[in-house]
Amino acid sequence: MQEVGSGETLNSADIGLIKNSGQRNGKSLEEDHSKSDESSLNKKNSKYGISVIVCCYNGEKTIHSCLQALRNQKLDSNIPWELILVDNNPLESITKIAIEEWPSSKIEMKIVNEKKEGLLYAKLRGYRESEYTLLAYVEDDTILKEDWLNQAIMHFQKHPECGILGGTNEALYMIEPPYWLKGYKHQLAVGDQGKQQIEDVTSTRGYLWGAGMVIRKKILDAALLGGYTFADSKQRDHLVSGVDTEFCWLARTMGYRLYYNQNLKLTHVINAHRMSWINMQYLYRKLGNESISTDLFTYYYKENKSGPIIFLIMRIYLGSLRRYLSAIFRYVFFPGRKVNNLNFLMIWYYKGRMREVRFWNLSENILMIKNLLHFLRYSKANKEQFNESTSPN
């Protein structure tokens, strides 16, 4: 078990895999990197503790409640933590609200501006600014329970094999939710992520939501130093953004486990737009986009297969086309209401898959696969060492 107060550093296995500052309580800084170059890396020696990274995008209506919940956290005084607010679409009101909400707190708040829009860039910026060994990613529309940080720390102490942790997300609806929403709440990152109170979901669910995700910082250190390049992403309004899925892949390739802990509870504020049927169509199309990279990871890593990239992409496209036409057939010949019609949503899902592997995206997909294969070769070559390195030290 990790001794409270001790640090976590990259060991020889991490280095083998792998081949700056902001506004503190009100002074800002800007940077822009998402690739595995020197400026992407956090070169600080990480100390034991937890860095809370709030990714903010026009969240002036919800940031007050988010910060108030963080200010009310009940955490052992000997466990250090910090707050980093990443403003991804800078508005003066956000900075003003944040400074007013955090004037006398004993915990230092750092406010940084990330000009390049996208959840990927906001999360990596927060990583670069962080001081501690655990990174807790929080959205500006989430409200943490008062013991959230304490539950996260205790879980990692008890489960050194855990690389990423997620919990239960309860919903706070800004308007009366439509009758059909109950069947689609997981698309809004609401609900449980496992069936047991504490559960290893690595081989079952295989991923965790980004809202309320806690990850070991050394996973990102190893990935970036190892030459891994994250896919660009502006997708913010769905349960699994591309970068969150990639975080989970990276943890798995390093031998870490993904855990769900029911005691880790937060409230996710759901506004009226996110409860619209039009937004649900958008979510399914984006999920279709992202499912391609998930399929590629499964094919090359989990199933341990290889083969010409072009044939794999063609197989994915033709399979998606067949299912797309099948969904259209079911929707046309077994009509129902357009709202709350899964066949209609699946049309959008497979349209998203085909859009992702369309011909003029071919070079982008090939580069993505080559990048994935490069990292998988590295991780498999160091698999034995990584198994030894999955400790809290």
mmCIF file of C-alpha atoms in Angstrom:
data_model
loop_
_atom_site.group_PDB
_atom_site.id
_atom_site.type_symbol
_atom_site.label_atom_id
_atom_site.label_comp_id
_atom_site.label_asym_id
_atom_site.label_seq_id
_atom_site.Cartn_x
_atom_site.Cartn_y
_atom_site.Cartn_z
ATOM 1 C CA MET A 1 0.000 0.000 0.000
ATOM 2 C CA GLN A 2 1.164 3.530 -0.792
ATOM 3 C CA GLU A 3 2.396 5.381 2.237
ATOM 4 C CA VAL A 4 0.628 8.726 2.434
ATOM 5 C CA GLY A 5 3.082 11.451 1.570
ATOM 6 C CA SER A 6 5.392 9.369 -0.609
ATOM 7 C CA GLY A 7 5.890 10.117 -4.284
ATOM 8 C CA GLU A 8 5.399 8.171 -7.494
ATOM 9 C CA THR A 9 8.009 8.187 -10.217
ATOM 10 C CA LEU A 10 8.563 6.510 -13.556
ATOM 11 C CA ASN A 11 10.542 3.316 -13.180
ATOM 12 C CA SER A 12 12.799 1.654 -15.754
ATOM 13 C CA ALA A 13 9.848 -0.017 -17.451
ATOM 14 C CA ASP A 14 8.113 3.320 -17.907
ATOM 15 C CA ILE A 15 11.248 4.931 -19.290
ATOM 16 C CA GLY A 16 11.757 1.982 -21.609
ATOM 17 C CA LEU A 17 8.298 2.448 -23.019
ATOM 18 C CA ILE A 18 8.764 6.135 -23.433
ATOM 19 C CA LYS A 19 11.340 7.243 -25.550
ATOM 20 C CA ASN A 20 4.813 25.522 -18.426
ATOM 21 C CA SER A 21 3.087 27.514 -15.935
ATOM 22 C CA GLY A 22 -0.159 29.306 -15.234
ATOM 23 C CA GLN A 23 -2.174 31.707 -13.252
ATOM 24 C CA ARG A 24 -2.132 30.981 -9.589
ATOM 25 C CA ASN A 25 -5.235 32.367 -7.943
ATOM 26 C CA GLY A 26 -5.716 34.751 -10.818
ATOM 27 C CA LYS A 27 -2.791 35.152 -13.273
ATOM 28 C CA SER A 28 -3.016 33.336 -16.613
ATOM 29 C CA LEU A 29 -0.931 31.555 -19.174
ATOM 30 C CA GLU A 30 -1.521 29.945 -22.556
ATOM 31 C CA GLU A 31 0.006 26.980 -24.336
ATOM 32 C CA ASP A 32 -0.946 24.579 -27.107
ATOM 33 C CA HIS A 33 0.282 21.021 -27.548
ATOM 34 C CA SER A 34 -1.313 17.614 -28.013
ATOM 35 C CA LYS A 35 1.464 15.521 -29.497
ATOM 36 C CA SER A 36 4.361 13.646 -28.024
ATOM 37 C CA ASP A 37 6.911 16.442 -28.327
ATOM 38 C CA GLU A 38 8.979 17.852 -25.488
ATOM 39 C CA SER A 39 6.539 20.698 -24.765
ATOM 40 C CA SER A 40 3.675 18.224 -24.252
ATOM 41 C CA LEU A 41 5.341 16.577 -21.288
ATOM 42 C CA ASN A 42 5.035 17.342 -17.625
ATOM 43 C CA LYS A 43 8.668 17.478 -16.541
ATOM 44 C CA LYS A 44 7.939 18.065 -12.866
ATOM 45 C CA ASN A 45 8.799 15.410 -10.308
ATOM 46 C CA SER A 46 5.354 14.268 -9.230
ATOM 47 C CA LYS A 47 4.533 14.286 -5.526
ATOM 48 C CA TYR A 48 2.035 11.978 -3.886
ATOM 49 C CA GLY A 49 -1.396 13.564 -3.886
ATOM 50 C CA ILE A 50 -4.199 14.395 -6.295
ATOM 51 C CA SER A 51 -4.515 17.134 -8.910
ATOM 52 C CA VAL A 52 -8.131 18.076 -9.645
ATOM 53 C CA ILE A 53 -8.422 19.322 -13.223
ATOM 54 C CA VAL A 54 -11.647 21.145 -14.102
ATOM 55 C CA CYS A 55 -12.101 21.376 -17.872
ATOM 56 C CA CYS A 56 -14.275 24.423 -18.493
ATOM 57 C CA TYR A 57 -16.045 25.344 -21.734
ATOM 58 C CA ASN A 58 -18.565 28.192 -21.473
ATOM 59 C CA GLY A 59 -19.562 26.853 -18.073
ATOM 60 C CA GLU A 60 -20.455 30.129 -16.409
ATOM 61 C CA LYS A 61 -23.885 28.748 -15.396
ATOM 62 C CA THR A 62 -22.532 25.686 -13.591
ATOM 63 C CA ILE A 63 -18.977 26.504 -12.486
ATOM 64 C CA HIS A 64 -20.153 28.066 -9.211
ATOM 65 C CA SER A 65 -21.706 24.797 -7.975
ATOM 66 C CA CYS A 66 -18.711 22.814 -9.216
ATOM 67 C CA LEU A 67 -16.217 24.946 -7.283
ATOM 68 C CA GLN A 68 -18.398 25.094 -4.185
ATOM 69 C CA ALA A 69 -18.452 21.291 -4.053
ATOM 70 C CA LEU A 70 -14.666 21.189 -4.400
ATOM 71 C CA ARG A 71 -14.255 23.750 -1.643
ATOM 72 C CA ASN A 72 -16.380 21.558 0.654
ATOM 73 C CA GLN A 73 -14.340 18.388 0.143
ATOM 74 C CA LYS A 74 -13.532 16.490 3.340
ATOM 75 C CA LEU A 75 -10.051 15.097 2.874
ATOM 76 C CA ASP A 76 -7.395 14.115 5.394
ATOM 77 C CA SER A 77 -5.187 17.127 6.012
ATOM 78 C CA ASN A 78 -2.032 15.084 5.357
ATOM 79 C CA ILE A 79 -3.103 14.291 1.773
ATOM 80 C CA PRO A 80 -2.124 17.180 -0.518
ATOM 81 C CA TRP A 81 -4.214 18.254 -3.491
ATOM 82 C CA GLU A 82 -4.491 21.134 -5.903
ATOM 83 C CA LEU A 83 -7.109 22.657 -8.203
ATOM 84 C CA ILE A 84 -6.359 23.440 -11.852
ATOM 85 C CA LEU A 85 -9.068 25.181 -13.888
ATOM 86 C CA VAL A 86 -8.495 24.913 -17.640
ATOM 87 C CA ASP A 87 -10.558 27.499 -19.522
ATOM 88 C CA ASN A 88 -10.913 26.061 -23.014
ATOM 89 C CA ASN A 89 -12.970 28.899 -24.497
ATOM 90 C CA PRO A 90 -11.890 31.809 -22.338
ATOM 91 C CA LEU A 91 -14.630 34.120 -21.141
ATOM 92 C CA GLU A 92 -13.833 36.782 -18.585
ATOM 93 C CA SER A 93 -16.878 35.786 -16.515
ATOM 94 C CA ILE A 94 -15.479 32.289 -15.884
ATOM 95 C CA THR A 95 -12.214 33.597 -14.452
ATOM 96 C CA LYS A 96 -14.061 36.183 -12.387
ATOM 97 C CA ILE A 97 -16.475 33.611 -10.938
ATOM 98 C CA ALA A 98 -13.620 31.225 -10.164
ATOM 99 C CA ILE A 99 -11.554 33.850 -8.344
ATOM 100 C CA GLU A 100 -14.565 35.051 -6.333
ATOM 101 C CA GLU A 101 -15.495 31.479 -5.388
ATOM 102 C CA TRP A 102 -11.977 30.579 -4.237
ATOM 103 C CA PRO A 103 -10.634 33.634 -2.369
ATOM 104 C CA SER A 104 -9.795 32.234 1.048
ATOM 105 C CA SER A 105 -9.393 28.558 0.341
ATOM 106 C CA LYS A 106 -6.327 26.843 1.776
ATOM 107 C CA ILE A 107 -5.998 24.926 -1.488
ATOM 108 C CA GLU A 108 -4.300 26.843 -4.256
ATOM 109 C CA MET A 109 -6.170 27.279 -7.529
ATOM 110 C CA LYS A 110 -4.345 27.664 -10.817
ATOM 111 C CA ILE A 111 -6.271 29.112 -13.779
ATOM 112 C CA VAL A 112 -4.878 28.440 -17.250
ATOM 113 C CA ASN A 113 -6.219 29.280 -20.698
ATOM 114 C CA GLU A 114 -6.006 26.698 -23.483
ATOM 115 C CA LYS A 115 -6.712 28.443 -26.773
ATOM 116 C CA LYS A 116 -6.931 25.288 -28.862
ATOM 117 C CA GLU A 117 -10.508 24.135 -28.492
ATOM 118 C CA GLY A 118 -11.228 20.513 -27.669
ATOM 119 C CA LEU A 119 -11.437 18.275 -24.636
ATOM 120 C CA LEU A 120 -8.164 16.597 -25.612
ATOM 121 C CA TYR A 121 -6.226 19.862 -25.401
ATOM 122 C CA ALA A 122 -7.899 20.892 -22.147
ATOM 123 C CA LYS A 123 -7.072 17.573 -20.479
ATOM 124 C CA LEU A 124 -3.481 17.497 -21.682
ATOM 125 C CA ARG A 125 -3.010 21.099 -20.576
ATOM 126 C CA GLY A 126 -4.241 20.185 -17.117
ATOM 127 C CA TYR A 127 -1.833 17.245 -17.085
ATOM 128 C CA ARG A 128 1.109 19.502 -17.957
ATOM 129 C CA GLU A 129 0.263 21.884 -15.126
ATOM 130 C CA SER A 130 -0.248 19.166 -12.498
ATOM 131 C CA GLU A 131 1.982 18.516 -9.485
ATOM 132 C CA TYR A 132 0.658 15.221 -8.116
ATOM 133 C CA THR A 133 0.597 11.515 -8.931
ATOM 134 C CA LEU A 134 -3.169 11.197 -9.442
ATOM 135 C CA LEU A 135 -5.172 13.271 -11.926
ATOM 136 C CA ALA A 136 -8.905 13.733 -11.283
ATOM 137 C CA TYR A 137 -10.702 15.033 -14.372
ATOM 138 C CA VAL A 138 -13.842 16.978 -13.541
ATOM 139 C CA GLU A 139 -16.192 18.789 -15.926
ATOM 140 C CA ASP A 140 -17.582 22.234 -15.184
ATOM 141 C CA ASP A 141 -21.105 20.750 -14.979
ATOM 142 C CA THR A 142 -20.322 18.179 -12.285
ATOM 143 C CA ILE A 143 -20.854 18.478 -8.523
ATOM 144 C CA LEU A 144 -18.716 16.157 -6.399
ATOM 145 C CA LYS A 145 -19.968 14.564 -3.191
ATOM 146 C CA GLU A 146 -18.055 15.867 -0.185
ATOM 147 C CA ASP A 147 -16.073 12.638 0.260
ATOM 148 C CA TRP A 148 -15.273 12.193 -3.454
ATOM 149 C CA LEU A 149 -11.556 12.972 -3.232
ATOM 150 C CA ASN A 150 -11.153 10.893 -0.091
ATOM 151 C CA GLN A 151 -12.863 7.899 -1.737
ATOM 152 C CA ALA A 152 -10.576 8.210 -4.768
ATOM 153 C CA ILE A 153 -7.414 8.328 -2.660
ATOM 154 C CA MET A 154 -8.496 5.347 -0.537
ATOM 155 C CA HIS A 155 -9.296 3.279 -3.633
ATOM 156 C CA PHE A 156 -5.852 3.762 -5.169
ATOM 157 C CA GLN A 157 -4.235 2.939 -1.833
ATOM 158 C CA LYS A 158 -6.135 -0.359 -1.638
ATOM 159 C CA HIS A 159 -5.813 -1.263 -5.332
ATOM 160 C CA PRO A 160 -2.272 -0.595 -6.619
ATOM 161 C CA GLU A 161 -3.150 -2.432 -9.849
ATOM 162 C CA CYS A 162 -5.772 0.223 -10.657
ATOM 163 C CA GLY A 163 -4.748 2.647 -13.393
ATOM 164 C CA ILE A 164 -8.066 4.437 -13.935
ATOM 165 C CA LEU A 165 -11.053 4.820 -11.627
ATOM 166 C CA GLY A 166 -14.650 5.847 -12.302
ATOM 167 C CA GLY A 167 -17.742 6.083 -10.136
ATOM 168 C CA THR A 168 -21.486 6.642 -10.098
ATOM 169 C CA ASN A 169 -22.833 9.738 -11.839
ATOM 170 C CA GLU A 170 -26.248 10.916 -10.672
ATOM 171 C CA ALA A 171 -28.295 13.357 -12.754
ATOM 172 C CA LEU A 172 -29.583 16.824 -11.942
ATOM 173 C CA TYR A 173 -31.970 17.741 -14.771
ATOM 174 C CA MET A 174 -32.450 21.453 -15.439
ATOM 175 C CA ILE A 175 -35.944 20.798 -16.845
ATOM 176 C CA GLU A 176 -38.388 17.922 -16.568
ATOM 177 C CA PRO A 177 -36.745 15.109 -18.579
ATOM 178 C CA PRO A 178 -38.682 13.682 -21.555
ATOM 179 C CA TYR A 179 -40.369 10.315 -21.098
ATOM 180 C CA TRP A 180 -37.874 8.500 -23.336
ATOM 181 C CA LEU A 181 -34.679 9.722 -21.649
ATOM 182 C CA LYS A 182 -34.549 6.958 -19.037
ATOM 183 C CA GLY A 183 -33.515 4.428 -21.681
ATOM 184 C CA TYR A 184 -30.630 6.593 -22.905
ATOM 185 C CA LYS A 185 -29.153 8.043 -19.704
ATOM 186 C CA HIS A 186 -25.811 6.254 -20.202
ATOM 187 C CA GLN A 187 -25.358 8.289 -23.387
ATOM 188 C CA LEU A 188 -25.300 11.325 -21.091
ATOM 189 C CA ALA A 189 -22.734 9.794 -18.699
ATOM 190 C CA VAL A 190 -25.384 9.181 -16.047
ATOM 191 C CA GLY A 191 -25.781 6.043 -13.936
ATOM 192 C CA ASP A 192 -23.581 3.215 -12.670
ATOM 193 C CA GLN A 193 -20.532 1.944 -14.544
ATOM 194 C CA GLY A 194 -20.569 -1.488 -12.950
ATOM 195 C CA LYS A 195 -22.811 -3.995 -11.186
ATOM 196 C CA GLN A 196 -20.898 -4.445 -7.930
ATOM 197 C CA GLN A 197 -19.905 -1.927 -5.284
ATOM 198 C CA ILE A 198 -16.263 -2.194 -6.348
ATOM 199 C CA GLU A 199 -15.613 -3.897 -9.670
ATOM 200 C CA ASP A 200 -12.764 -4.471 -12.106
ATOM 201 C CA VAL A 201 -14.383 -3.565 -15.447
ATOM 202 C CA THR A 202 -11.279 -3.953 -17.624
ATOM 203 C CA SER A 203 -12.474 -7.069 -19.434
ATOM 204 C CA THR A 204 -16.214 -6.379 -19.284
ATOM 205 C CA ARG A 205 -17.059 -2.748 -19.909
ATOM 206 C CA GLY A 206 -13.573 -1.872 -21.081
ATOM 207 C CA TYR A 207 -13.804 1.906 -20.611
ATOM 208 C CA LEU A 208 -14.869 4.583 -18.120
ATOM 209 C CA TRP A 209 -16.573 7.934 -18.585
ATOM 210 C CA GLY A 210 -14.413 11.029 -18.686
ATOM 211 C CA ALA A 211 -16.608 12.982 -16.252
ATOM 212 C CA GLY A 212 -15.154 12.011 -12.885
ATOM 213 C CA MET A 213 -12.270 9.912 -14.223
ATOM 214 C CA VAL A 214 -9.197 9.523 -11.991
ATOM 215 C CA ILE A 215 -5.992 8.330 -13.689
ATOM 216 C CA ARG A 216 -2.418 7.690 -12.626
ATOM 217 C CA LYS A 217 -0.274 10.464 -14.051
ATOM 218 C CA LYS A 218 2.553 8.059 -14.916
ATOM 219 C CA ILE A 219 0.310 6.514 -17.619
ATOM 220 C CA LEU A 220 0.271 9.794 -19.548
ATOM 221 C CA ASP A 221 3.970 10.351 -18.828
ATOM 222 C CA ALA A 222 4.795 6.984 -20.374
ATOM 223 C CA ALA A 223 2.501 7.444 -23.368
ATOM 224 C CA LEU A 224 3.805 10.860 -24.369
ATOM 225 C CA LEU A 225 7.447 10.011 -23.769
ATOM 226 C CA GLY A 226 6.908 6.789 -25.730
ATOM 227 C CA GLY A 227 5.842 8.643 -28.854
ATOM 228 C CA TYR A 228 2.080 8.228 -28.597
ATOM 229 C CA THR A 229 0.065 10.932 -30.386
ATOM 230 C CA PHE A 230 -3.521 11.448 -29.322
ATOM 231 C CA ALA A 231 -6.219 11.882 -31.928
ATOM 232 C CA ASP A 232 -7.530 15.444 -32.190
ATOM 233 C CA SER A 233 -10.987 15.780 -30.666
ATOM 234 C CA LYS A 234 -13.559 18.546 -30.316
ATOM 235 C CA GLN A 235 -16.231 16.124 -29.143
ATOM 236 C CA ARG A 236 -17.425 17.326 -25.761
ATOM 237 C CA ASP A 237 -21.087 16.376 -25.461
ATOM 238 C CA HIS A 238 -21.101 12.628 -25.065
ATOM 239 C CA LEU A 239 -20.160 10.029 -22.513
ATOM 240 C CA VAL A 240 -16.979 8.739 -24.139
ATOM 241 C CA SER A 241 -14.881 11.350 -25.872
ATOM 242 C CA GLY A 242 -12.055 9.931 -27.935
ATOM 243 C CA VAL A 243 -9.389 10.999 -25.466
ATOM 244 C CA ASP A 244 -11.102 9.252 -22.531
ATOM 245 C CA THR A 245 -11.226 5.997 -24.482
ATOM 246 C CA GLU A 246 -7.553 6.403 -25.380
ATOM 247 C CA PHE A 247 -6.649 6.930 -21.718
ATOM 248 C CA CYS A 248 -8.290 3.581 -20.966
ATOM 249 C CA TRP A 249 -6.407 1.851 -23.817
ATOM 250 C CA LEU A 250 -3.099 3.204 -22.591
ATOM 251 C CA ALA A 251 -3.730 1.998 -19.052
ATOM 252 C CA ARG A 252 -4.606 -1.481 -20.326
ATOM 253 C CA THR A 253 -1.547 -1.766 -22.552
ATOM 254 C CA MET A 254 0.626 -0.917 -19.535
ATOM 255 C CA GLY A 255 -0.937 -3.716 -17.503
ATOM 256 C CA TYR A 256 -3.143 -1.529 -15.314
ATOM 257 C CA ARG A 257 -6.788 -2.284 -14.523
ATOM 258 C CA LEU A 258 -9.925 -0.167 -14.913
ATOM 259 C CA TYR A 259 -12.067 0.015 -11.774
ATOM 260 C CA TYR A 260 -15.583 1.148 -10.913
ATOM 261 C CA ASN A 261 -16.254 2.248 -7.335
ATOM 262 C CA GLN A 262 -19.869 2.929 -6.369
ATOM 263 C CA ASN A 263 -18.744 5.063 -3.420
ATOM 264 C CA LEU A 264 -17.252 7.616 -5.812
ATOM 265 C CA LYS A 265 -20.363 9.715 -6.430
ATOM 266 C CA LEU A 266 -20.971 12.957 -8.268
ATOM 267 C CA THR A 267 -23.938 14.819 -9.716
ATOM 268 C CA HIS A 268 -23.949 15.576 -13.445
ATOM 269 C CA VAL A 269 -25.967 18.662 -14.422
ATOM 270 C CA ILE A 270 -27.973 17.967 -17.604
ATOM 271 C CA ASN A 271 -29.282 21.023 -19.438
ATOM 272 C CA ALA A 272 -32.286 21.161 -21.774
ATOM 273 C CA HIS A 273 -30.264 20.886 -24.984
ATOM 274 C CA ARG A 274 -28.624 17.639 -23.934
ATOM 275 C CA MET A 275 -32.064 16.129 -23.332
ATOM 276 C CA SER A 276 -33.297 16.878 -26.860
ATOM 277 C CA TRP A 277 -33.862 14.130 -29.436
ATOM 278 C CA ILE A 278 -31.736 16.067 -31.931
ATOM 279 C CA ASN A 279 -28.813 15.949 -29.511
ATOM 280 C CA MET A 280 -29.330 12.201 -29.073
ATOM 281 C CA GLN A 281 -28.928 11.772 -32.848
ATOM 282 C CA TYR A 282 -25.691 13.754 -32.637
ATOM 283 C CA LEU A 283 -24.454 11.571 -29.779
ATOM 284 C CA TYR A 284 -25.103 8.355 -31.694
ATOM 285 C CA ARG A 285 -23.307 9.658 -34.765
ATOM 286 C CA LYS A 286 -20.299 10.643 -32.643
ATOM 287 C CA LEU A 287 -20.352 7.284 -30.887
ATOM 288 C CA GLY A 288 -20.280 5.708 -34.339
ATOM 289 C CA ASN A 289 -17.240 7.832 -35.217
ATOM 290 C CA GLU A 290 -15.413 6.747 -32.078
ATOM 291 C CA SER A 291 -16.348 3.076 -32.362
ATOM 292 C CA ILE A 292 -13.938 2.748 -35.301
ATOM 293 C CA SER A 293 -10.871 3.445 -33.183
ATOM 294 C CA THR A 294 -12.244 1.113 -30.491
ATOM 295 C CA ASP A 295 -12.607 -1.653 -33.093
ATOM 296 C CA LEU A 296 -9.044 -1.095 -34.275
ATOM 297 C CA PHE A 297 -7.685 -1.317 -30.737
ATOM 298 C CA THR A 298 -9.651 -4.517 -30.096
ATOM 299 C CA TYR A 299 -8.495 -6.053 -33.377
ATOM 300 C CA TYR A 300 -4.799 -5.370 -32.906
ATOM 301 C CA TYR A 301 -4.509 -5.624 -29.120
ATOM 302 C CA LYS A 302 -7.219 -7.813 -27.599
ATOM 303 C CA GLU A 303 -7.512 -10.289 -30.498
ATOM 304 C CA ASN A 304 -3.765 -10.053 -31.229
ATOM 305 C CA LYS A 305 -4.295 -10.048 -34.996
ATOM 306 C CA SER A 306 -2.469 -8.368 -37.825
ATOM 307 C CA GLY A 307 -2.924 -7.862 -41.531
ATOM 308 C CA PRO A 308 -2.968 -5.237 -44.294
ATOM 309 C CA ILE A 309 -4.487 -2.024 -42.968
ATOM 310 C CA ILE A 310 -6.441 -1.278 -46.159
ATOM 311 C CA PHE A 311 -8.266 -4.631 -45.983
ATOM 312 C CA LEU A 312 -9.243 -4.025 -42.375
ATOM 313 C CA ILE A 313 -10.640 -0.574 -43.197
ATOM 314 C CA MET A 314 -12.585 -1.975 -46.160
ATOM 315 C CA ARG A 315 -14.039 -4.712 -43.952
ATOM 316 C CA ILE A 316 -15.135 -2.163 -41.367
ATOM 317 C CA TYR A 317 -16.725 0.048 -44.039
ATOM 318 C CA LEU A 318 -18.630 -2.775 -45.755
ATOM 319 C CA GLY A 319 -19.816 -4.189 -42.433
ATOM 320 C CA SER A 320 -21.040 -0.753 -41.350
ATOM 321 C CA LEU A 321 -22.779 -0.220 -44.704
ATOM 322 C CA ARG A 322 -24.626 -3.525 -44.359
ATOM 323 C CA ARG A 323 -25.827 -2.678 -40.855
ATOM 324 C CA TYR A 324 -26.708 0.870 -41.931
ATOM 325 C CA LEU A 325 -28.959 -0.446 -44.708
ATOM 326 C CA SER A 326 -30.458 -2.977 -42.294
ATOM 327 C CA ALA A 327 -31.303 -0.198 -39.817
ATOM 328 C CA ILE A 328 -32.936 1.826 -42.614
ATOM 329 C CA PHE A 329 -34.968 -1.235 -43.645
ATOM 330 C CA ARG A 330 -36.226 -1.791 -40.092
ATOM 331 C CA TYR A 331 -37.042 1.885 -39.685
ATOM 332 C CA VAL A 332 -38.973 2.081 -42.985
ATOM 333 C CA PHE A 333 -40.817 -1.229 -42.877
ATOM 334 C CA PHE A 334 -41.444 -1.363 -39.139
ATOM 335 C CA PRO A 335 -42.302 2.275 -38.575
ATOM 336 C CA GLY A 336 -42.862 3.794 -35.210
ATOM 337 C CA ARG A 337 -42.433 7.202 -33.725
ATOM 338 C CA LYS A 338 -39.305 9.032 -34.780
ATOM 339 C CA VAL A 339 -38.667 9.990 -31.162
ATOM 340 C CA ASN A 340 -37.589 7.107 -28.920
ATOM 341 C CA ASN A 341 -36.892 4.900 -31.936
ATOM 342 C CA LEU A 342 -33.666 2.923 -31.588
ATOM 343 C CA ASN A 343 -33.656 1.955 -35.283
ATOM 344 C CA PHE A 344 -33.585 5.653 -36.162
ATOM 345 C CA LEU A 345 -30.630 6.235 -33.814
ATOM 346 C CA MET A 346 -28.757 3.240 -35.222
ATOM 347 C CA ILE A 347 -29.014 4.810 -38.686
ATOM 348 C CA TRP A 348 -27.059 7.748 -37.282
ATOM 349 C CA TYR A 349 -24.640 5.448 -35.486
ATOM 350 C CA TYR A 350 -23.651 3.536 -38.637
ATOM 351 C CA LYS A 351 -23.608 6.744 -40.639
ATOM 352 C CA GLY A 352 -20.991 7.968 -38.156
ATOM 353 C CA ARG A 353 -18.955 4.777 -38.612
ATOM 354 C CA MET A 354 -18.970 5.084 -42.402
ATOM 355 C CA ARG A 355 -18.106 8.758 -42.216
ATOM 356 C CA GLU A 356 -15.061 7.937 -40.096
ATOM 357 C CA VAL A 357 -13.651 5.422 -42.615
ATOM 358 C CA ARG A 358 -14.685 7.173 -45.837
ATOM 359 C CA PHE A 359 -12.148 7.168 -48.649
ATOM 360 C CA TRP A 360 -10.904 10.724 -48.143
ATOM 361 C CA ASN A 361 -10.196 9.873 -44.506
ATOM 362 C CA LEU A 362 -8.009 6.943 -45.537
ATOM 363 C CA SER A 363 -4.623 8.538 -44.881
ATOM 364 C CA GLU A 364 -5.787 9.773 -41.467
ATOM 365 C CA ASN A 365 -6.999 6.301 -40.499
ATOM 366 C CA ILE A 366 -3.778 4.663 -41.674
ATOM 367 C CA LEU A 367 -1.737 7.108 -39.579
ATOM 368 C CA MET A 368 -3.950 6.400 -36.569
ATOM 369 C CA ILE A 369 -3.455 2.647 -36.968
ATOM 370 C CA LYS A 370 0.312 2.994 -37.416
ATOM 371 C CA ASN A 371 0.459 5.131 -34.277
ATOM 372 C CA LEU A 372 -1.546 2.519 -32.375
ATOM 373 C CA LEU A 373 0.640 -0.336 -33.632
ATOM 374 C CA HIS A 374 3.796 1.562 -32.669
ATOM 375 C CA PHE A 375 2.611 1.973 -29.103
ATOM 376 C CA LEU A 376 1.321 -1.599 -28.864
ATOM 377 C CA ARG A 377 4.696 -2.962 -29.991
ATOM 378 C CA TYR A 378 6.381 -0.888 -27.301
ATOM 379 C CA SER A 379 3.960 -1.936 -24.590
ATOM 380 C CA LYS A 380 4.074 -5.642 -25.473
ATOM 381 C CA ALA A 381 7.870 -5.558 -25.527
ATOM 382 C CA ASN A 382 7.787 -4.185 -21.973
ATOM 383 C CA LYS A 383 4.781 -6.192 -20.766
ATOM 384 C CA GLU A 384 6.696 -8.223 -18.197
ATOM 385 C CA GLN A 385 8.329 -5.132 -16.754
ATOM 386 C CA PHE A 386 5.007 -3.309 -16.656
ATOM 387 C CA ASN A 387 3.406 -6.140 -14.729
ATOM 388 C CA GLU A 388 6.114 -5.632 -12.136
ATOM 389 C CA SER A 389 5.606 -1.873 -12.188
ATOM 390 C CA THR A 390 1.886 -1.823 -11.362
ATOM 391 C CA SER A 391 2.538 -0.750 -7.824
ATOM 392 C CA PRO A 392 1.780 2.519 -6.088
ATOM 393 C CA ASN A 393 5.462 3.387 -5.824
#
